[in-house]
Amino acid sequence: MEVYLTEEERLEALKRWWKANANSIVWGVALGIAVIVGWGAWKRSQEEKALLGGTLYQQLLDAVANKQTEAAVQLGERIGQQFPGSAYATYGKLFLVRLKVEAGDLAGAKTLLQQLIATTKDEKILQIARLRLAEIQLGLGETEEALRLAESLTGSTPESAALREELKGDVYLAMNRPEEARAAYLKARRDGQPSPLLELKLTDLGTPATR
């Protein structure tokens, strides 16, 4: 340890230390400032991004409500490109599926649902997407695929179980397996709330309506 007896010696020692360490001090301070500024900029960027995503999603909802199909499709695609993996992109894709189904583009709707199933980590969204995909496969005449997918569906609520069984009944009916269709419809009736459409399906199969 160096001992300096005079003020001049202490000053000279300080000058030598500063000369030896000036670069590391400057860079350390600069790095600290950069981190603070960078964090603030990132936070502002995230806030602006969330605001833009919310704005575009609201525009999508408005376009769907006003039946502006072309604008809705463009907005849905833009949201998916700019905010991949976000809730906005997920729900935007579901709206695009609906629009394609309404336009009769079942193949396009199928592709979108397959993309969503491959990327989403939300279990509820995954179940919805699989249910809709099985319905579309049925619409495309892909009955075997639709049945396999319907049988793989899970759900802890009576409503989800009823939807699964009704879908299975629809597939069995399309496969000309009326007894299995009836059994699935009856299970759907037991698991969920009776619906006029479900009762009509059972009536067509010769099953008395519930009382």
PDB file of C-alpha atoms in Angstrom, residues 10 25 38 40 47-48 53-54 57 66-67 73 91 98 103 117 120 142-143 152 156 171 181 188 206 209-210:
ATOM      1  CA  ARG A  10      -1.446  12.465  -3.533  1.00  0.00           C
ATOM      2  CA  ILE A  25     -14.790   4.515 -15.891  1.00  0.00           C
ATOM      3  CA  GLY A  38     -32.453   1.410 -23.458  1.00  0.00           C
ATOM      4  CA  GLY A  40     -36.951   3.265 -21.099  1.00  0.00           C
ATOM      5  CA  GLU A  47     -46.438   0.241 -24.729  1.00  0.00           C
ATOM      6  CA  GLU A  48     -46.710   1.702 -28.230  1.00  0.00           C
ATOM      7  CA  GLY A  53     -52.165  -3.928 -31.572  1.00  0.00           C
ATOM      8  CA  GLY A  54     -55.264  -2.963 -29.600  1.00  0.00           C
ATOM      9  CA  TYR A  57     -57.834  -5.368 -33.241  1.00  0.00           C
ATOM     10  CA  ASN A  66     -70.008  -3.890 -40.392  1.00  0.00           C
ATOM     11  CA  LYS A  67     -69.527  -6.873 -42.741  1.00  0.00           C
ATOM     12  CA  VAL A  73     -59.183  -9.924 -43.811  1.00  0.00           C
ATOM     13  CA  TYR A  91     -58.162 -14.010 -31.862  1.00  0.00           C
ATOM     14  CA  ARG A  98     -64.936 -17.330 -39.489  1.00  0.00           C
ATOM     15  CA  ALA A 103     -67.086 -17.056 -47.814  1.00  0.00           C
ATOM     16  CA  ILE A 117     -53.024 -25.262 -33.424  1.00  0.00           C
ATOM     17  CA  THR A 120     -50.819 -21.500 -29.658  1.00  0.00           C
ATOM     18  CA  GLU A 142     -62.862 -35.729 -44.388  1.00  0.00           C
ATOM     19  CA  THR A 143     -64.946 -37.816 -42.003  1.00  0.00           C
ATOM     20  CA  SER A 152     -59.107 -36.599 -29.133  1.00  0.00           C
ATOM     21  CA  SER A 156     -63.467 -30.442 -18.158  1.00  0.00           C
ATOM     22  CA  VAL A 171     -69.632 -37.215 -38.046  1.00  0.00           C
ATOM     23  CA  ALA A 181     -74.885 -40.912 -34.027  1.00  0.00           C
ATOM     24  CA  ALA A 188     -74.612 -34.611 -25.658  1.00  0.00           C
ATOM     25  CA  GLY A 206     -86.522 -41.307 -34.540  1.00  0.00           C
ATOM     26  CA  ALA A 209     -87.752 -35.216 -27.795  1.00  0.00           C
ATOM     27  CA  THR A 210     -86.758 -34.619 -24.189  1.00  0.00           C
TER      28      THR A 210
END
